[in-house]
mmCIF file of C-alpha atoms in Angstrom:
data_model
loop_
_atom_site.group_PDB
_atom_site.id
_atom_site.type_symbol
_atom_site.label_atom_id
_atom_site.label_comp_id
_atom_site.label_asym_id
_atom_site.label_seq_id
_atom_site.Cartn_x
_atom_site.Cartn_y
_atom_site.Cartn_z
ATOM 1 C CA MET A 421 -18.697 -9.831 28.741
ATOM 2 C CA LYS A 422 -16.192 -8.709 26.116
ATOM 3 C CA PRO A 423 -15.868 -10.832 22.964
ATOM 4 C CA ARG A 424 -12.774 -12.972 22.761
ATOM 5 C CA GLN A 425 -10.339 -11.788 20.143
ATOM 6 C CA THR A 426 -9.456 -14.454 17.624
ATOM 7 C CA PRO A 427 -6.084 -15.145 16.089
ATOM 8 C CA LEU A 428 -5.261 -12.676 13.327
ATOM 9 C CA PHE A 429 -6.012 -13.389 9.683
ATOM 10 C CA ALA A 430 -3.570 -12.630 6.866
ATOM 11 C CA TYR A 431 -4.662 -12.140 3.261
ATOM 12 C CA VAL A 432 -1.909 -12.330 0.650
ATOM 13 C CA GLY A 433 -2.403 -11.150 -2.921
ATOM 14 C CA SER A 434 -0.106 -12.225 -5.730
ATOM 15 C CA PHE A 435 0.851 -11.855 -9.345
ATOM 16 C CA THR A 436 -0.162 -14.852 -11.439
ATOM 17 C CA THR A 437 0.691 -14.278 -15.122
ATOM 18 C CA LYS A 438 3.606 -15.183 -17.373
ATOM 19 C CA GLU A 439 3.844 -11.545 -18.441
ATOM 20 C CA ARG A 440 4.786 -10.745 -14.847
ATOM 21 C CA ASN A 441 7.156 -13.710 -14.671
ATOM 22 C CA ALA A 442 4.952 -14.756 -11.766
ATOM 23 C CA ARG A 443 4.218 -17.971 -9.928
ATOM 24 C CA GLY A 444 1.289 -16.824 -7.801
ATOM 25 C CA ASP A 445 -2.051 -18.629 -7.720
ATOM 26 C CA GLY A 446 -4.602 -16.104 -6.413
ATOM 27 C CA ILE A 447 -5.372 -14.947 -2.866
ATOM 28 C CA ASN A 448 -4.158 -17.064 0.037
ATOM 29 C CA VAL A 449 -5.677 -16.750 3.508
ATOM 30 C CA TYR A 450 -3.832 -17.621 6.715
ATOM 31 C CA GLU A 451 -4.762 -17.765 10.383
ATOM 32 C CA ILE A 452 -2.068 -16.366 12.699
ATOM 33 C CA ASP A 453 -1.880 -17.982 16.133
ATOM 34 C CA ALA A 454 -2.305 -15.332 18.830
ATOM 35 C CA VAL A 455 0.384 -16.893 21.052
ATOM 36 C CA SER A 456 3.024 -18.413 18.789
ATOM 37 C CA GLY A 457 2.548 -16.172 15.743
ATOM 38 C CA ALA A 458 2.576 -19.243 13.470
ATOM 39 C CA TRP A 459 0.754 -18.920 10.127
ATOM 40 C CA SER A 460 -1.658 -21.708 9.123
ATOM 41 C CA HIS A 461 -3.033 -21.778 5.586
ATOM 42 C CA ILE A 462 -6.850 -21.943 5.682
ATOM 43 C CA GLN A 463 -8.052 -20.936 2.191
ATOM 44 C CA HIS A 464 -6.927 -20.616 -1.396
ATOM 45 C CA VAL A 465 -9.053 -18.289 -3.548
ATOM 46 C CA ALA A 466 -8.138 -19.396 -7.065
ATOM 47 C CA ASP A 467 -9.236 -18.356 -10.572
ATOM 48 C CA PHE A 468 -8.451 -14.681 -10.071
ATOM 49 C CA VAL A 469 -5.814 -13.074 -12.297
ATOM 50 C CA ASN A 470 -3.212 -10.880 -10.586
ATOM 51 C CA PRO A 471 -5.047 -10.046 -7.333
ATOM 52 C CA SER A 472 -2.159 -7.700 -6.707
ATOM 53 C CA PHE A 473 -3.476 -5.221 -4.139
ATOM 54 C CA LEU A 474 -5.982 -5.778 -1.325
ATOM 55 C CA VAL A 475 -7.881 -3.465 1.015
ATOM 56 C CA VAL A 476 -10.583 -3.977 3.670
ATOM 57 C CA ASP A 477 -13.298 -1.677 4.976
ATOM 58 C CA ARG A 478 -13.017 -0.232 8.479
ATOM 59 C CA ALA A 479 -15.366 -2.818 9.993
ATOM 60 C CA GLN A 480 -13.311 -5.623 8.357
ATOM 61 C CA ARG A 481 -16.434 -7.110 6.809
ATOM 62 C CA PHE A 482 -15.424 -6.798 3.157
ATOM 63 C CA LEU A 483 -12.224 -7.164 1.130
ATOM 64 C CA TYR A 484 -11.575 -5.600 -2.257
ATOM 65 C CA SER A 485 -8.935 -6.705 -4.756
ATOM 66 C CA ALA A 486 -7.379 -4.867 -7.675
ATOM 67 C CA HIS A 487 -6.454 -7.109 -10.615
ATOM 68 C CA GLY A 488 -3.157 -5.894 -12.039
ATOM 69 C CA ASP A 489 -2.888 -5.565 -15.838
ATOM 70 C CA LEU A 490 -6.667 -6.067 -16.210
ATOM 71 C CA THR A 491 -9.530 -3.545 -16.008
ATOM 72 C CA GLU A 492 -11.484 -4.801 -13.003
ATOM 73 C CA ILE A 493 -11.667 -5.026 -9.221
ATOM 74 C CA SER A 494 -13.448 -7.654 -7.104
ATOM 75 C CA ALA A 495 -15.388 -7.634 -3.841
ATOM 76 C CA PHE A 496 -15.419 -10.381 -1.178
ATOM 77 C CA ALA A 497 -17.289 -10.867 2.089
ATOM 78 C CA ILE A 498 -15.141 -11.830 5.098
ATOM 79 C CA ASP A 499 -16.606 -14.490 7.359
ATOM 80 C CA ARG A 500 -16.087 -12.990 10.813
ATOM 81 C CA SER A 501 -15.733 -16.398 12.449
ATOM 82 C CA SER A 502 -13.384 -18.207 10.090
ATOM 83 C CA GLY A 503 -11.734 -15.314 8.256
ATOM 84 C CA LYS A 504 -12.486 -16.973 4.917
ATOM 85 C CA LEU A 505 -13.526 -15.051 1.821
ATOM 86 C CA GLY A 506 -16.731 -15.364 -0.181
ATOM 87 C CA PHE A 507 -16.860 -13.785 -3.635
ATOM 88 C CA LEU A 508 -19.496 -11.062 -4.094
ATOM 89 C CA ASN A 509 -18.974 -9.445 -7.497
ATOM 90 C CA ARG A 510 -16.555 -7.657 -9.790
ATOM 91 C CA GLN A 511 -16.767 -4.379 -11.651
ATOM 92 C CA SER A 512 -14.765 -2.388 -14.163
ATOM 93 C CA SER A 513 -11.996 -0.357 -12.579
ATOM 94 C CA GLY A 514 -12.539 2.393 -15.138
ATOM 95 C CA GLY A 515 -9.046 1.973 -16.581
ATOM 96 C CA LYS A 516 -6.317 -0.568 -17.288
ATOM 97 C CA ASN A 517 -4.011 -2.001 -14.630
ATOM 98 C CA PRO A 518 -5.501 -0.863 -11.313
ATOM 99 C CA ALA A 519 -2.443 -0.748 -9.045
ATOM 100 C CA HIS A 520 -3.938 0.500 -5.802
ATOM 101 C CA LEU A 521 -7.279 0.923 -4.017
ATOM 102 C CA ALA A 522 -8.503 3.107 -1.162
ATOM 103 C CA ILE A 523 -11.862 3.235 0.611
ATOM 104 C CA ASP A 524 -13.156 6.677 1.568
ATOM 105 C CA PRO A 525 -13.604 7.413 5.310
ATOM 106 C CA GLY A 526 -17.377 7.062 5.032
ATOM 107 C CA GLY A 527 -17.070 3.599 3.520
ATOM 108 C CA ARG A 528 -19.314 4.478 0.568
ATOM 109 C CA PHE A 529 -16.759 4.550 -2.265
ATOM 110 C CA VAL A 530 -13.614 2.819 -3.461
ATOM 111 C CA VAL A 531 -11.040 4.855 -5.393
ATOM 112 C CA THR A 532 -8.667 3.100 -7.783
ATOM 113 C CA ALA A 533 -5.369 4.206 -9.331
ATOM 114 C CA ASN A 534 -5.255 2.908 -12.912
ATOM 115 C CA TYR A 535 -1.535 2.668 -13.655
ATOM 116 C CA ALA A 536 -1.600 1.982 -17.407
ATOM 117 C CA ALA A 537 -4.567 4.272 -18.137
ATOM 118 C CA GLY A 538 -3.086 7.192 -16.216
ATOM 119 C CA SER A 539 -6.348 7.824 -14.396
ATOM 120 C CA ILE A 540 -8.206 7.452 -11.122
ATOM 121 C CA SER A 541 -11.775 6.172 -10.804
ATOM 122 C CA VAL A 542 -14.472 6.111 -8.122
ATOM 123 C CA LEU A 543 -16.938 3.228 -7.664
ATOM 124 C CA SER A 544 -19.773 3.052 -5.181
ATOM 125 C CA ILE A 545 -19.980 0.400 -2.454
ATOM 126 C CA GLU A 546 -23.422 -1.013 -1.742
ATOM 127 C CA GLN A 547 -24.625 -1.844 1.773
ATOM 128 C CA SER A 548 -24.131 -5.518 0.956
ATOM 129 C CA GLY A 549 -20.452 -4.824 0.257
ATOM 130 C CA ARG A 550 -20.875 -5.397 -3.462
ATOM 131 C CA LEU A 551 -19.244 -2.981 -5.860
ATOM 132 C CA GLY A 552 -21.697 -0.624 -7.504
ATOM 133 C CA SER A 553 -21.542 1.762 -10.418
ATOM 134 C CA LEU A 554 -18.688 3.922 -11.640
ATOM 135 C CA ARG A 555 -19.261 7.404 -10.188
ATOM 136 C CA ASP A 556 -16.398 9.448 -11.601
ATOM 137 C CA THR A 557 -13.013 9.288 -13.276
ATOM 138 C CA ALA A 558 -10.168 11.761 -13.784
ATOM 139 C CA ALA A 559 -7.174 11.673 -16.105
ATOM 140 C CA LEU A 560 -3.826 12.741 -14.636
ATOM 141 C CA LEU A 561 -2.203 15.382 -16.826
ATOM 142 C CA GLY A 562 1.319 16.752 -17.116
ATOM 143 C CA ASP A 563 4.619 16.350 -18.917
ATOM 144 C CA PRO A 564 6.196 12.898 -18.596
ATOM 145 C CA GLY A 565 9.478 12.496 -16.744
ATOM 146 C CA PRO A 566 12.822 11.880 -18.479
ATOM 147 C CA HIS A 567 12.929 8.072 -18.164
ATOM 148 C CA ARG A 568 12.017 6.880 -21.660
ATOM 149 C CA ILE A 569 10.635 3.498 -20.547
ATOM 150 C CA GLU A 570 9.210 3.998 -17.055
ATOM 151 C CA GLN A 571 7.907 7.537 -17.653
ATOM 152 C CA ALA A 572 6.353 7.448 -21.109
ATOM 153 C CA SER A 573 2.976 8.530 -19.705
ATOM 154 C CA ALA A 574 1.030 9.023 -16.478
ATOM 155 C CA HIS A 575 1.390 6.095 -14.039
ATOM 156 C CA PRO A 576 -0.511 6.587 -10.757
ATOM 157 C CA HIS A 577 0.567 3.968 -8.213
ATOM 158 C CA ASP A 578 -1.038 4.819 -4.872
ATOM 159 C CA ILE A 579 -4.080 6.459 -3.275
ATOM 160 C CA VAL A 580 -3.987 7.591 0.362
ATOM 161 C CA PHE A 581 -6.442 9.779 2.295
ATOM 162 C CA ASP A 582 -4.986 12.270 4.746
ATOM 163 C CA PRO A 583 -5.556 11.668 8.496
ATOM 164 C CA ALA A 584 -8.643 13.925 8.510
ATOM 165 C CA GLY A 585 -10.124 12.208 5.453
ATOM 166 C CA ARG A 586 -10.694 15.508 3.674
ATOM 167 C CA HIS A 587 -8.199 15.071 0.840
ATOM 168 C CA PHE A 588 -6.447 12.173 -0.865
ATOM 169 C CA PHE A 589 -3.164 12.006 -2.734
ATOM 170 C CA VAL A 590 -1.936 10.110 -5.779
ATOM 171 C CA PRO A 591 1.803 9.724 -6.461
ATOM 172 C CA ASP A 592 2.326 9.457 -10.231
ATOM 173 C CA LYS A 593 5.521 7.683 -11.222
ATOM 174 C CA GLY A 594 5.293 8.708 -14.873
ATOM 175 C CA LEU A 595 4.674 12.446 -14.441
ATOM 176 C CA ASP A 596 6.925 13.121 -11.422
ATOM 177 C CA ARG A 597 3.989 14.596 -9.536
ATOM 178 C CA VAL A 598 1.910 13.926 -6.455
ATOM 179 C CA PHE A 599 -1.706 14.828 -7.266
ATOM 180 C CA ALA A 600 -4.244 16.071 -4.712
ATOM 181 C CA PHE A 601 -8.017 15.489 -4.839
ATOM 182 C CA ARG A 602 -11.170 15.895 -2.804
ATOM 183 C CA LEU A 603 -14.012 13.392 -2.920
ATOM 184 C CA ASP A 604 -17.629 14.443 -2.420
ATOM 185 C CA PRO A 605 -18.780 12.078 0.370
ATOM 186 C CA ALA A 606 -22.372 12.085 -0.918
ATOM 187 C CA THR A 607 -21.949 11.735 -4.680
ATOM 188 C CA GLY A 608 -18.450 10.305 -5.156
ATOM 189 C CA LYS A 609 -17.540 13.106 -7.542
ATOM 190 C CA LEU A 610 -13.889 14.185 -7.755
ATOM 191 C CA ALA A 611 -12.471 17.689 -7.434
ATOM 192 C CA ALA A 612 -8.841 18.686 -8.000
ATOM 193 C CA GLY A 613 -6.908 19.995 -5.029
ATOM 194 C CA ASP A 614 -5.522 23.497 -4.562
ATOM 195 C CA PRO A 615 -2.901 23.240 -5.920
ATOM 196 C CA PRO A 616 -3.770 20.161 -8.015
ATOM 197 C CA ALA A 617 -0.265 18.655 -7.697
ATOM 198 C CA VAL A 618 3.240 19.106 -6.363
ATOM 199 C CA LYS A 619 6.214 18.482 -8.636
ATOM 200 C CA THR A 620 9.049 16.179 -7.586
ATOM 201 C CA ARG A 621 12.603 16.034 -8.888
ATOM 202 C CA ASP A 622 12.851 15.092 -12.560
ATOM 203 C CA GLY A 623 13.123 11.313 -12.832
ATOM 204 C CA ALA A 624 12.239 10.673 -9.199
ATOM 205 C CA GLY A 625 9.211 8.517 -10.023
ATOM 206 C CA PRO A 626 7.033 9.013 -6.887
ATOM 207 C CA ARG A 627 5.385 5.709 -5.968
ATOM 208 C CA HIS A 628 3.787 5.613 -2.477
ATOM 209 C CA ILE A 629 2.887 8.162 0.207
ATOM 210 C CA ALA A 630 2.407 7.945 3.995
ATOM 211 C CA PHE A 631 1.123 10.576 6.443
ATOM 212 C CA HIS A 632 2.505 11.176 9.909
ATOM 213 C CA PRO A 633 -0.128 10.316 12.574
ATOM 214 C CA THR A 634 0.269 13.612 14.492
ATOM 215 C CA LEU A 635 2.683 15.987 12.726
ATOM 216 C CA PRO A 636 1.677 17.921 9.568
ATOM 217 C CA ARG A 637 4.082 15.897 7.442
ATOM 218 C CA ALA A 638 3.838 13.396 4.570
ATOM 219 C CA TYR A 639 6.523 11.122 3.145
ATOM 220 C CA VAL A 640 6.862 9.895 -0.441
ATOM 221 C CA ILE A 641 9.095 7.078 -1.613
ATOM 222 C CA ASN A 642 10.428 7.752 -5.079
ATOM 223 C CA GLU A 643 10.801 4.542 -7.040
ATOM 224 C CA LEU A 644 13.199 5.526 -9.798
ATOM 225 C CA ASP A 645 15.872 7.522 -7.944
ATOM 226 C CA SER A 646 15.638 5.585 -4.638
ATOM 227 C CA THR A 647 14.886 8.569 -2.420
ATOM 228 C CA ILE A 648 12.357 9.557 0.237
ATOM 229 C CA ALA A 649 10.911 13.065 0.230
ATOM 230 C CA THR A 650 9.507 14.780 3.326
ATOM 231 C CA TYR A 651 6.683 17.268 2.752
ATOM 232 C CA ARG A 652 5.092 19.848 5.023
ATOM 233 C CA TYR A 653 1.326 19.336 4.857
ATOM 234 C CA ASP A 654 -1.273 22.097 4.948
ATOM 235 C CA ALA A 655 -4.382 20.148 5.986
ATOM 236 C CA GLU A 656 -6.761 23.045 5.327
ATOM 237 C CA ARG A 657 -5.759 23.441 1.689
ATOM 238 C CA GLY A 658 -4.584 19.887 1.123
ATOM 239 C CA ALA A 659 -1.221 21.203 -0.085
ATOM 240 C CA LEU A 660 2.244 19.631 0.097
ATOM 241 C CA ALA A 661 5.531 21.573 0.264
ATOM 242 C CA ALA A 662 8.862 19.747 -0.048
ATOM 243 C CA GLU A 663 11.305 20.029 2.872
ATOM 244 C CA GLN A 664 13.859 17.213 2.583
ATOM 245 C CA VAL A 665 15.071 14.445 0.277
ATOM 246 C CA VAL A 666 17.159 11.536 1.580
ATOM 247 C CA PRO A 667 18.400 8.316 -0.092
ATOM 248 C CA SER A 668 16.453 5.131 0.640
ATOM 249 C CA ILE A 669 19.633 3.059 0.177
ATOM 250 C CA PRO A 670 23.083 3.204 1.825
ATOM 251 C CA ALA A 671 25.650 5.559 0.293
ATOM 252 C CA ASP A 672 27.975 2.667 -0.549
ATOM 253 C CA PHE A 673 25.370 0.699 -2.555
ATOM 254 C CA THR A 674 25.994 1.287 -6.272
ATOM 255 C CA ALA A 675 23.904 -1.400 -8.008
ATOM 256 C CA ASP A 676 20.415 -0.942 -9.460
ATOM 257 C CA ASN A 677 17.569 -0.331 -7.035
ATOM 258 C CA THR A 678 13.948 0.801 -7.044
ATOM 259 C CA GLY A 679 12.012 2.079 -4.044
ATOM 260 C CA SER A 680 8.726 0.353 -3.273
ATOM 261 C CA GLU A 681 6.684 0.582 -0.034
ATOM 262 C CA ILE A 682 6.706 3.176 2.760
ATOM 263 C CA GLU A 683 5.075 3.037 6.210
ATOM 264 C CA LEU A 684 5.230 4.920 9.499
ATOM 265 C CA GLY A 685 5.053 3.126 12.814
ATOM 266 C CA PRO A 686 1.923 4.032 14.821
ATOM 267 C CA SER A 687 3.946 6.180 17.236
ATOM 268 C CA GLY A 688 5.302 8.290 14.375
ATOM 269 C CA ARG A 689 8.844 7.971 15.758
ATOM 270 C CA PHE A 690 10.133 5.713 12.970
ATOM 271 C CA LEU A 691 9.596 5.364 9.234
ATOM 272 C CA TYR A 692 10.295 2.283 7.102
ATOM 273 C CA ALA A 693 10.795 1.848 3.360
ATOM 274 C CA SER A 694 11.524 -1.161 1.148
ATOM 275 C CA ASN A 695 14.207 -1.354 -1.530
ATOM 276 C CA ARG A 696 14.174 -3.749 -4.481
ATOM 277 C CA GLY A 697 17.744 -4.386 -5.611
ATOM 278 C CA HIS A 698 19.324 -3.655 -2.270
ATOM 279 C CA ASP A 699 16.539 -5.995 -1.029
ATOM 280 C CA SER A 700 16.131 -4.335 2.315
ATOM 281 C CA ILE A 701 13.849 -2.425 4.611
ATOM 282 C CA ALA A 702 15.337 0.916 5.569
ATOM 283 C CA ALA A 703 14.586 2.363 9.005
ATOM 284 C CA PHE A 704 14.627 6.115 9.687
ATOM 285 C CA ALA A 705 14.192 8.138 12.857
ATOM 286 C CA VAL A 706 11.587 10.900 12.611
ATOM 287 C CA ALA A 707 12.530 14.124 14.419
ATOM 288 C CA PRO A 708 9.739 14.817 16.932
ATOM 289 C CA SER A 709 9.497 18.550 16.204
ATOM 290 C CA THR A 710 10.317 18.880 12.489
ATOM 291 C CA GLY A 711 9.409 15.441 11.135
ATOM 292 C CA LEU A 712 12.691 15.290 9.235
ATOM 293 C CA LEU A 713 14.355 11.916 8.675
ATOM 294 C CA SER A 714 17.714 10.471 9.655
ATOM 295 C CA PRO A 715 18.786 6.926 8.744
ATOM 296 C CA ILE A 716 19.053 4.251 11.428
ATOM 297 C CA ASP A 717 19.652 0.945 9.682
ATOM 298 C CA TRP A 718 19.045 -1.230 6.628
ATOM 299 C CA GLN A 719 17.828 -4.783 7.288
ATOM 300 C CA SER A 720 18.003 -7.451 4.573
ATOM 301 C CA THR A 721 14.595 -8.928 3.746
ATOM 302 C CA GLN A 722 16.282 -12.312 3.244
ATOM 303 C CA GLY A 723 14.835 -12.546 -0.251
ATOM 304 C CA LYS A 724 14.482 -10.725 -3.550
ATOM 305 C CA GLY A 725 12.182 -7.906 -4.559
ATOM 306 C CA PRO A 726 10.365 -6.774 -1.376
ATOM 307 C CA ARG A 727 7.421 -5.158 -3.152
ATOM 308 C CA HIS A 728 5.236 -4.777 -0.063
ATOM 309 C CA PHE A 729 5.446 -4.968 3.730
ATOM 310 C CA THR A 730 2.996 -4.332 6.523
ATOM 311 C CA PHE A 731 2.809 -4.034 10.300
ATOM 312 C CA ALA A 732 1.014 -6.543 12.470
ATOM 313 C CA PRO A 733 -1.841 -4.804 14.366
ATOM 314 C CA SER A 734 0.298 -4.830 17.527
ATOM 315 C CA ALA A 735 3.037 -2.922 15.612
ATOM 316 C CA ASP A 736 5.619 -5.260 17.164
ATOM 317 C CA LEU A 737 6.183 -7.111 13.890
ATOM 318 C CA ILE A 738 6.705 -6.247 10.234
ATOM 319 C CA TYR A 739 5.996 -8.804 7.501
ATOM 320 C CA ALA A 740 7.913 -8.297 4.239
ATOM 321 C CA GLY A 741 6.801 -9.967 1.007
ATOM 322 C CA ASN A 742 9.673 -10.916 -1.296
ATOM 323 C CA GLU A 743 7.910 -11.028 -4.653
ATOM 324 C CA GLN A 744 10.790 -12.520 -6.620
ATOM 325 C CA SER A 745 11.759 -15.242 -4.120
ATOM 326 C CA ASP A 746 8.270 -16.340 -2.976
ATOM 327 C CA THR A 747 8.588 -15.662 0.757
ATOM 328 C CA ILE A 748 7.059 -13.592 3.525
ATOM 329 C CA VAL A 749 9.608 -12.871 6.263
ATOM 330 C CA ALA A 750 8.805 -11.628 9.786
ATOM 331 C CA PHE A 751 10.842 -8.982 11.639
ATOM 332 C CA ARG A 752 10.645 -7.868 15.268
ATOM 333 C CA VAL A 753 10.384 -4.076 15.720
ATOM 334 C CA ASP A 754 12.425 -2.585 18.562
ATOM 335 C CA ARG A 755 10.130 0.161 19.843
ATOM 336 C CA ALA A 756 12.997 1.996 21.526
ATOM 337 C CA THR A 757 15.489 2.080 18.637
ATOM 338 C CA GLY A 758 13.319 1.426 15.586
ATOM 339 C CA LYS A 759 15.638 -1.337 14.380
ATOM 340 C CA LEU A 760 14.334 -4.566 12.842
ATOM 341 C CA THR A 761 15.466 -8.084 13.728
ATOM 342 C CA PRO A 762 14.465 -11.232 11.812
ATOM 343 C CA THR A 763 12.356 -13.568 13.957
ATOM 344 C CA GLY A 764 13.314 -16.622 11.903
ATOM 345 C CA GLN A 765 9.758 -17.074 10.629
ATOM 346 C CA VAL A 766 9.465 -17.514 6.856
ATOM 347 C CA VAL A 767 6.148 -18.225 5.093
ATOM 348 C CA LYS A 768 6.256 -19.695 1.587
ATOM 349 C CA ASN A 769 3.868 -17.862 -0.761
ATOM 350 C CA ALA A 770 4.408 -17.552 -4.507
ATOM 351 C CA SER A 771 4.913 -14.035 -5.916
ATOM 352 C CA PRO A 772 3.449 -12.118 -2.948
ATOM 353 C CA SER A 773 2.399 -8.607 -3.958
ATOM 354 C CA CYS A 774 0.343 -7.452 -0.961
ATOM 355 C CA ILE A 775 -0.050 -8.547 2.674
ATOM 356 C CA LEU A 776 -3.121 -7.503 4.642
ATOM 357 C CA ILE A 777 -3.721 -8.468 8.282
ATOM 358 C CA THR A 778 -7.032 -8.161 10.119
ATOM 359 C CA SER A 779 -8.178 -8.859 13.672
ATOM 360 C CA ASN A 780 -11.748 -10.126 13.675
ATOM 361 C CA TYR A 781 -13.754 -11.464 16.615
ATOM 362 C CA ARG A 782 -15.508 -14.793 17.229
#
């Protein structure tokens, strides 16, 4: 007899400090009703500063949190019945302001992008799910971009493994580069890619990267110039080659904007990106043969500062977190056209910075 799938669980990280002008209060856990989609708050994990980015292992047994502006990350066990979190331990992130985490395909290491330190670090994961020792670290090197405030030094903001798990990539907002690395699956030691990085436009400020599920293409949202770059991907070498750059905002929008999150739908037919300033999620069609992008629509997130969004496991819904207006807003995804439509569901959550949804079993 197959196990009965439970309602989904949502884990929402937040910013909590005055320096961030934040109102968040830690990690909040919700149960999502499998029929109605309603969110019910089931746990508040307090006393954690800026749990700003969250990631789970493949088996959805453990959750790891980066603590923005600090120098540490934390590990939690996920109760498979209730979805609630139990604190395991915390360790140094190897550098200040860890902005993003990724778990290697083997589940043995967590890699962290240290935004303020301009470095990446590797920590081991013990069988118990606890964070172990620091295994390696690498400084990101290059000439800073032209923006005197946002690009004074290296600022890595994302870590994503390619679909084969052989290489991972680190967009660096400060150096206008996307760095490539390999991770030794036995030792956790880092090796630079070949080539070690690809250069973006001056002042682009690359922030996040997403890989196409079937085509040899990768997409980078550039924070500072509000563009999305399409790259051809050589999976053998782990090399990116630029092919296209398109705006992430409409041509008639002239106010300030910064690009934030980028995601592909599971089918690979549509790509989505969030804009802070225009306060929207942009939808693009992905050409089935070339992977090039063409704009479809821009949907208001009904709030301010959509820092992060994520798909529900069914891919029928997108949840957008409006960091500056303390809401999470649900959108229905039209699988035929790629367009988004608000469902009317709004969840109140102070300063949401990351939304993570799992599907455990009872």
